[in-house]
Amino acid sequence: MHKALSTLALLLLTFVLLSSPASAGKHNTFLLGMSAAFTGPSKGLGIELYRGSTAYFNHINAQGGINGHKVVIKFLDDGYNPEPAIRNTIKLVEKDKVTALFNYVGTPTVTRVLPVIKHFNSQEPEFLFFPFTGAQPQREFPYEEYVFNLRASYRQETWGLVHNLYMIGRHRIAVFYQADAYGRSGWDGIRKALKEKDLDIVAETTYRRGASFNDSMQEQVEIIKKGNPDAIISVGAYEACAAFVRDARDAGIDVPICNLSFVGSENMLELLDDLSRSSGKDYTRDLVNSQTVPSYEDTSLPAVREYREAMAKNPPPPEGFGKDYTPLEFSFISFEGFLNAKVMAKILEKVSMPQYEGNIYSATLSIRNLDIGIGTDINFGRGKHQGLDEVYYTTVSDGKFVPLKNWMRWNK
């Protein structure tokens, strides 16, 4: 009799946990709240991140979901601007009662919602998972407890770029960056990396967030040119950075131009490819982009094969957006979204287990040596809210960004 009651109690407890708001959102789903740019000159970032995550969750849902719960992304557009991101966050938490915040895009937006997330945690736990930004604020006190990052930081990306340029004799580094928290985060990483080598930035200039490919960057190019750099690192989004490459090459600056992962490599390359075809001048040469995920061309990796198969089904842009946008077949951003979703699904699977009692924080901290098929394991824990530290480097060959295997081609 006692054994039967114990079994019944355990079944009831499991049912309650699986049905609780901490485990699943409305209508027996895990509801993930995403605020990102789905309109404006940076819309490709939000759209591709969403498409990659959707590709994986569609696969999971087709198999019955996670313990019977489907995973749904509730998406809201912030245009890559802080104020809408704040409003979206409040709505997602208070009205939509999301299981977790997920896949936010951009430093200027994420840094502004961090105090909001911290405030919500004074009432009940609320966490942001895997934002598409390598900035420091969500990795440091007082906000690091409320955010889990998958990707490497901008400090790691910029250190790697500076180090590799230094090793091939390119010590005069200039910086072109977005005039906001994102740009300053990248600028600070570059400055710190140069200081380690007793070097300084030789020239720097900024542009306003929201600049398009049609905008002139000639004024910025002239400032950079006066510094006589032998390499340039850009910290921006794809339209503005493509415009800068165009105007720099037209002004005769022929040094390597590097970009961080956030730029949106394929979106930038598409703009420069079109320009190259129409002008007869190659604007895609001597470009180096750092990445925080492996190349989606490396089919020796199981995750790459899974991603390519999922993306072949061509997940659409979020409903109501992307009417003037042509989705990319593959991209580093959609691959990152795919990996974000893969790790998130594992966390949600653990949340459903009785030992975690619907506690997503404890479930995430329990992730150890998680193999997601990219050749390096994911680990979280107390004081470790960043799952990956790898930085990869790519350059353009045959119309696409491919792994950069030898920097000596630019040796001075």
mmCIF file of C-alpha atoms in Angstrom, residues 174 176 202-206 216-229 232 244 247-253:
data_model
loop_
_atom_site.group_PDB
_atom_site.id
_atom_site.type_symbol
_atom_site.label_atom_id
_atom_site.label_comp_id
_atom_site.label_asym_id
_atom_site.label_seq_id
_atom_site.Cartn_x
_atom_site.Cartn_y
_atom_site.Cartn_z
ATOM 1 C CA ALA A 174 43.566 50.557 -37.537
ATOM 2 C CA PHE A 176 36.655 50.984 -37.958
ATOM 3 C CA VAL A 202 47.296 53.660 -35.405
ATOM 4 C CA ALA A 203 43.966 55.153 -36.537
ATOM 5 C CA GLU A 204 40.317 54.781 -35.566
ATOM 6 C CA THR A 205 36.981 55.976 -36.846
ATOM 7 C CA THR A 206 33.304 55.226 -36.288
ATOM 8 C CA SER A 216 29.394 56.738 -48.105
ATOM 9 C CA MET A 217 32.285 55.759 -45.841
ATOM 10 C CA GLN A 218 34.796 57.982 -47.637
ATOM 11 C CA GLU A 219 35.282 60.270 -44.632
ATOM 12 C CA GLN A 220 36.075 57.285 -42.412
ATOM 13 C CA VAL A 221 38.409 55.866 -45.062
ATOM 14 C CA GLU A 222 40.392 59.106 -45.202
ATOM 15 C CA ILE A 223 40.894 59.046 -41.440
ATOM 16 C CA ILE A 224 42.084 55.435 -41.561
ATOM 17 C CA LYS A 225 44.358 56.124 -44.512
ATOM 18 C CA LYS A 226 46.247 58.822 -42.600
ATOM 19 C CA GLY A 227 47.323 56.200 -40.059
ATOM 20 C CA ASN A 228 49.106 54.223 -42.796
ATOM 21 C CA PRO A 229 47.848 50.864 -41.436
ATOM 22 C CA ILE A 232 42.297 47.023 -40.441
ATOM 23 C CA PHE A 244 33.671 50.517 -45.802
ATOM 24 C CA ASP A 247 35.328 52.756 -50.242
ATOM 25 C CA ALA A 248 38.645 51.581 -48.762
ATOM 26 C CA ARG A 249 39.491 49.586 -51.887
ATOM 27 C CA ASP A 250 38.409 52.453 -54.132
ATOM 28 C CA ALA A 251 40.780 54.721 -52.162
ATOM 29 C CA GLY A 252 43.689 52.371 -52.796
ATOM 30 C CA ILE A 253 43.872 50.729 -49.348
#
